[in-house]
Every structure is written in C-alpha cells, then in structure tokens.
Amino acid sequence: MESGPSAVTLKAVAGRVGRTHANLLHHFGSAEALHTALITRMAADIVGTIGAAVLRVRAGELDPREVVEMTFDAFGKGGAGALASWMILSGNTNALDPILTAIHDLVDELAEGDMPGDQPIQEQTLTLVLMALGDALMGAPMARALGLPVGKARELALDALLASKDAAAPARC
C-alpha cells in the first residue's frame, strides 16, 4: 500500500511475500479477490482498534480526540481512504462490502451503549468517516487553498463529536 492501491497487484504482492504470481493467483483467483482480502483485513484491524478505543472513551479512560486521530490515520496514513476510493473509481464497489459490514456491525454493537439523548452513533459515525475519507483524499491541499492549518479537518471532526455529546447533556444552571 506504500505505493498506492494501483500497485497492489498479484505480481507485486507475490514478490513482496516471496511467492510466485501463480501461487497467489491460485490462492486468490484474481486481483479483485486480493483487493477484497486486503480491505477485509484492513477493516477488521481498523474497526477492532477504533471499537476498543470508543469503549475506553465511554469508560473515561481515553480522550475522544484519540478516536478521531485513529479514524483519520486509518483513512489517511493507513491507506483505507485511498483503497476505498480506488475501488469505487475502478468499479469494484463490491470490495467495499467487508468494510461497510464491519463498520455496521461495530455501530450496532456500540449503539447498545448509547445514552438517551445522545446523537445516534450512526450519525456520529457517518460524520467522522466521511470527514476522515475527505481529508485523506484532499484535506491537506484544500486546507492550504483556504489558508487553514492542515490538521483543521481533524479539529472540526472532534468539535462535531464533542458537540453531539454536549447537545445531549442536560442544561446546567
């Protein structure tokens, strides 16, 4: 993934892991199947890490900023944003099913711990994921074009997450 999603070919991966192209072709069947396996693995890792972090935030053991940072890093540095975008643009949208399913399952699990009055976790997730994806694709150039610091989208995502919690809190006099 260091060279971008288009570099993730059966031949390149075979060379990287010390196998033959034929061996990987036999195992995966196609480059699309390799990409699906890659995104399935990425989804499990990302969702597992972020899910555990959300539980730690709810327990008061972790700053919500860390969940935002992990999400943005997964889509940016981790390559999930580039891979997802490449899948969509190449017409292989079915390859996104593993990550969409993993996120859906995590959200269902976390929704059980939602407090009454909180913004639904589905809405929080949609906001955070779309902001992280957008930032991964063009966040730095857009921020520079607008004269904003490169990390501004992360700050805005955190503000939105905290605002969704503050709005649910009872008014204090």
mmCIF file of C-alpha atoms in Angstrom:
data_model
loop_
_atom_site.group_PDB
_atom_site.id
_atom_site.type_symbol
_atom_site.label_atom_id
_atom_site.label_comp_id
_atom_site.label_asym_id
_atom_site.label_seq_id
_atom_site.Cartn_x
_atom_site.Cartn_y
_atom_site.Cartn_z
ATOM 1 C CA MET A 1 0.000 0.000 0.000
ATOM 2 C CA GLU A 2 3.007 2.315 0.350
ATOM 3 C CA SER A 3 2.953 2.885 -3.423
ATOM 4 C CA GLY A 4 -0.810 3.305 -3.621
ATOM 5 C CA PRO A 5 -3.673 0.911 -4.326
ATOM 6 C CA SER A 6 -2.912 0.502 -8.019
ATOM 7 C CA ALA A 7 0.438 -1.027 -7.045
ATOM 8 C CA VAL A 8 -1.314 -3.834 -5.150
ATOM 9 C CA THR A 9 -1.158 -6.415 -7.918
ATOM 10 C CA LEU A 10 -0.799 -10.170 -7.659
ATOM 11 C CA LYS A 11 2.707 -9.924 -9.120
ATOM 12 C CA ALA A 12 3.806 -7.155 -6.741
ATOM 13 C CA VAL A 13 2.384 -8.890 -3.675
ATOM 14 C CA ALA A 14 3.904 -12.225 -4.742
ATOM 15 C CA GLY A 15 7.318 -10.591 -4.976
ATOM 16 C CA ARG A 16 6.870 -8.865 -1.637
ATOM 17 C CA VAL A 17 5.903 -12.049 0.250
ATOM 18 C CA GLY A 18 8.307 -14.372 -1.560
ATOM 19 C CA ARG A 19 5.716 -16.376 -3.501
ATOM 20 C CA THR A 20 5.081 -16.839 -7.175
ATOM 21 C CA HIS A 21 2.444 -14.988 -9.146
ATOM 22 C CA ALA A 22 0.853 -18.366 -9.962
ATOM 23 C CA ASN A 23 0.708 -19.272 -6.269
ATOM 24 C CA LEU A 24 -1.167 -16.082 -5.397
ATOM 25 C CA LEU A 25 -3.410 -16.407 -8.428
ATOM 26 C CA HIS A 26 -4.313 -19.929 -7.290
ATOM 27 C CA HIS A 27 -4.963 -18.708 -3.730
ATOM 28 C CA PHE A 28 -6.945 -15.543 -4.532
ATOM 29 C CA GLY A 29 -8.227 -16.284 -8.020
ATOM 30 C CA SER A 30 -7.994 -12.674 -9.207
ATOM 31 C CA ALA A 31 -6.597 -9.260 -8.387
ATOM 32 C CA GLU A 32 -10.088 -8.186 -7.285
ATOM 33 C CA ALA A 33 -10.172 -11.049 -4.770
ATOM 34 C CA LEU A 34 -6.762 -9.951 -3.480
ATOM 35 C CA HIS A 35 -8.081 -6.406 -3.017
ATOM 36 C CA THR A 36 -11.174 -7.731 -1.232
ATOM 37 C CA ALA A 37 -8.975 -9.788 1.099
ATOM 38 C CA LEU A 38 -6.810 -6.739 1.766
ATOM 39 C CA ILE A 39 -9.747 -4.497 2.572
ATOM 40 C CA THR A 40 -11.311 -7.235 4.737
ATOM 41 C CA ARG A 41 -8.106 -7.435 6.763
ATOM 42 C CA MET A 42 -7.804 -3.652 6.987
ATOM 43 C CA ALA A 43 -11.442 -3.366 8.068
ATOM 44 C CA ALA A 44 -11.029 -5.909 10.854
ATOM 45 C CA ASP A 45 -7.897 -4.174 12.154
ATOM 46 C CA ILE A 46 -9.332 -0.659 11.929
ATOM 47 C CA VAL A 47 -12.739 -1.481 13.381
ATOM 48 C CA GLY A 48 -11.225 -3.550 16.186
ATOM 49 C CA THR A 49 -8.854 -0.771 17.221
ATOM 50 C CA ILE A 50 -11.427 2.011 16.977
ATOM 51 C CA GLY A 51 -14.133 -0.057 18.691
ATOM 52 C CA ALA A 52 -11.846 -0.709 21.661
ATOM 53 C CA ALA A 53 -10.958 2.988 21.796
ATOM 54 C CA VAL A 54 -14.633 4.037 21.835
ATOM 55 C CA LEU A 55 -15.253 1.730 24.792
ATOM 56 C CA ARG A 56 -12.271 3.273 26.590
ATOM 57 C CA VAL A 57 -13.633 6.783 25.897
ATOM 58 C CA ARG A 58 -17.000 5.768 27.334
ATOM 59 C CA ALA A 59 -15.241 4.405 30.429
ATOM 60 C CA GLY A 60 -13.422 7.730 30.857
ATOM 61 C CA GLU A 61 -10.028 6.142 30.166
ATOM 62 C CA LEU A 62 -9.301 7.837 26.840
ATOM 63 C CA ASP A 63 -9.725 11.278 25.305
ATOM 64 C CA PRO A 64 -12.267 11.327 22.417
ATOM 65 C CA ARG A 65 -9.565 13.060 20.360
ATOM 66 C CA GLU A 66 -7.823 9.679 20.121
ATOM 67 C CA VAL A 67 -10.820 8.135 18.323
ATOM 68 C CA VAL A 68 -10.767 10.991 15.814
ATOM 69 C CA GLU A 69 -6.992 10.631 15.342
ATOM 70 C CA MET A 70 -7.263 6.855 14.855
ATOM 71 C CA THR A 71 -10.049 7.234 12.306
ATOM 72 C CA PHE A 72 -8.257 9.923 10.311
ATOM 73 C CA ASP A 73 -4.987 7.958 10.458
ATOM 74 C CA ALA A 74 -6.703 4.767 9.261
ATOM 75 C CA PHE A 75 -8.106 6.522 6.211
ATOM 76 C CA GLY A 76 -5.022 8.664 5.611
ATOM 77 C CA LYS A 77 -1.729 7.093 6.673
ATOM 78 C CA GLY A 78 -3.213 3.592 6.808
ATOM 79 C CA GLY A 79 -4.366 3.799 3.208
ATOM 80 C CA ALA A 80 -8.020 2.854 3.724
ATOM 81 C CA GLY A 81 -9.221 6.079 2.099
ATOM 82 C CA ALA A 82 -7.083 5.630 -0.999
ATOM 83 C CA LEU A 83 -8.014 1.958 -1.289
ATOM 84 C CA ALA A 84 -11.747 2.618 -0.885
ATOM 85 C CA SER A 85 -11.659 5.444 -3.417
ATOM 86 C CA TRP A 86 -9.685 3.381 -5.889
ATOM 87 C CA MET A 87 -12.173 0.506 -5.535
ATOM 88 C CA ILE A 88 -15.075 2.843 -6.242
ATOM 89 C CA LEU A 89 -13.375 4.523 -9.193
ATOM 90 C CA SER A 90 -12.343 1.198 -10.719
ATOM 91 C CA GLY A 91 -15.918 -0.092 -10.474
ATOM 92 C CA ASN A 92 -15.138 -2.726 -7.838
ATOM 93 C CA THR A 93 -17.631 -1.405 -5.290
ATOM 94 C CA ASN A 94 -18.404 -4.905 -4.006
ATOM 95 C CA ALA A 95 -14.923 -4.931 -2.495
ATOM 96 C CA LEU A 96 -16.141 -2.272 -0.054
ATOM 97 C CA ASP A 97 -18.705 -4.654 1.430
ATOM 98 C CA PRO A 98 -16.299 -6.020 4.086
ATOM 99 C CA ILE A 99 -15.505 -2.578 5.478
ATOM 100 C CA LEU A 100 -19.128 -1.423 5.321
ATOM 101 C CA THR A 101 -20.234 -4.606 7.077
ATOM 102 C CA ALA A 102 -17.509 -4.290 9.724
ATOM 103 C CA ILE A 103 -18.457 -0.666 10.439
ATOM 104 C CA HIS A 104 -22.166 -1.545 10.526
ATOM 105 C CA ASP A 105 -21.549 -4.405 12.966
ATOM 106 C CA LEU A 106 -19.407 -2.198 15.217
ATOM 107 C CA VAL A 107 -22.003 0.576 15.196
ATOM 108 C CA ASP A 108 -24.742 -1.910 16.106
ATOM 109 C CA GLU A 109 -22.608 -3.158 18.989
ATOM 110 C CA LEU A 110 -21.757 0.344 20.216
ATOM 111 C CA ALA A 111 -25.341 1.595 19.823
ATOM 112 C CA GLU A 112 -26.300 -0.621 22.756
ATOM 113 C CA GLY A 113 -24.259 1.690 24.999
ATOM 114 C CA ASP A 114 -25.718 4.946 23.651
ATOM 115 C CA MET A 115 -27.094 7.246 26.286
ATOM 116 C CA PRO A 116 -30.635 8.550 25.807
ATOM 117 C CA GLY A 117 -30.490 11.947 24.141
ATOM 118 C CA ASP A 118 -27.096 11.354 22.504
ATOM 119 C CA GLN A 119 -26.842 11.959 18.798
ATOM 120 C CA PRO A 120 -27.232 8.460 17.357
ATOM 121 C CA ILE A 121 -23.896 6.738 16.884
ATOM 122 C CA GLN A 122 -24.863 6.050 13.274
ATOM 123 C CA GLU A 123 -24.862 9.813 12.620
ATOM 124 C CA GLN A 124 -21.627 10.339 14.554
ATOM 125 C CA THR A 125 -20.001 7.541 12.553
ATOM 126 C CA LEU A 126 -21.201 8.892 9.212
ATOM 127 C CA THR A 127 -19.832 12.339 10.035
ATOM 128 C CA LEU A 128 -16.476 11.045 11.257
ATOM 129 C CA VAL A 129 -15.919 8.534 8.440
ATOM 130 C CA LEU A 130 -16.854 10.952 5.663
ATOM 131 C CA MET A 131 -14.678 13.696 7.157
ATOM 132 C CA ALA A 132 -11.742 11.275 7.503
ATOM 133 C CA LEU A 133 -12.213 9.984 3.953
ATOM 134 C CA GLY A 134 -12.424 13.504 2.533
ATOM 135 C CA ASP A 135 -9.364 14.548 4.490
ATOM 136 C CA ALA A 136 -7.422 11.531 3.230
ATOM 137 C CA LEU A 137 -8.251 12.390 -0.364
ATOM 138 C CA MET A 138 -7.804 16.155 -0.440
ATOM 139 C CA GLY A 139 -7.664 17.531 3.079
ATOM 140 C CA ALA A 140 -4.152 18.979 3.011
ATOM 141 C CA PRO A 141 -4.431 20.711 -0.383
ATOM 142 C CA MET A 142 -7.910 22.039 0.434
ATOM 143 C CA ALA A 143 -6.818 23.361 3.824
ATOM 144 C CA ARG A 144 -3.817 25.094 2.242
ATOM 145 C CA ALA A 145 -6.023 26.552 -0.509
ATOM 146 C CA LEU A 146 -8.307 28.005 2.157
ATOM 147 C CA GLY A 147 -5.432 29.293 4.269
ATOM 148 C CA LEU A 148 -6.200 26.859 7.092
ATOM 149 C CA PRO A 149 -3.826 24.595 9.015
ATOM 150 C CA VAL A 150 -3.504 21.113 7.511
ATOM 151 C CA GLY A 151 -4.999 19.428 10.616
ATOM 152 C CA LYS A 152 -8.114 21.631 10.641
ATOM 153 C CA ALA A 153 -10.452 18.838 9.458
ATOM 154 C CA ARG A 154 -9.435 16.731 12.465
ATOM 155 C CA GLU A 155 -10.246 19.627 14.781
ATOM 156 C CA LEU A 156 -13.623 20.119 13.108
ATOM 157 C CA ALA A 157 -14.385 16.398 13.416
ATOM 158 C CA LEU A 158 -13.541 16.464 17.123
ATOM 159 C CA ASP A 159 -15.661 19.587 17.605
ATOM 160 C CA ALA A 160 -18.596 17.864 15.876
ATOM 161 C CA LEU A 161 -18.181 14.752 18.020
ATOM 162 C CA LEU A 162 -17.995 16.738 21.249
ATOM 163 C CA ALA A 163 -20.917 18.966 20.202
ATOM 164 C CA SER A 164 -23.073 15.884 19.653
ATOM 165 C CA LYS A 165 -22.372 14.862 23.243
ATOM 166 C CA ASP A 166 -22.790 18.389 24.661
ATOM 167 C CA ALA A 167 -26.150 18.835 22.947
ATOM 168 C CA ALA A 168 -27.374 15.675 24.653
ATOM 169 C CA ALA A 169 -26.252 16.792 28.115
ATOM 170 C CA PRO A 170 -28.881 18.386 30.335
ATOM 171 C CA ALA A 171 -28.662 22.166 30.620
ATOM 172 C CA ARG A 172 -26.889 23.361 33.757
ATOM 173 C CA CYS A 173 -27.886 26.437 35.679
#
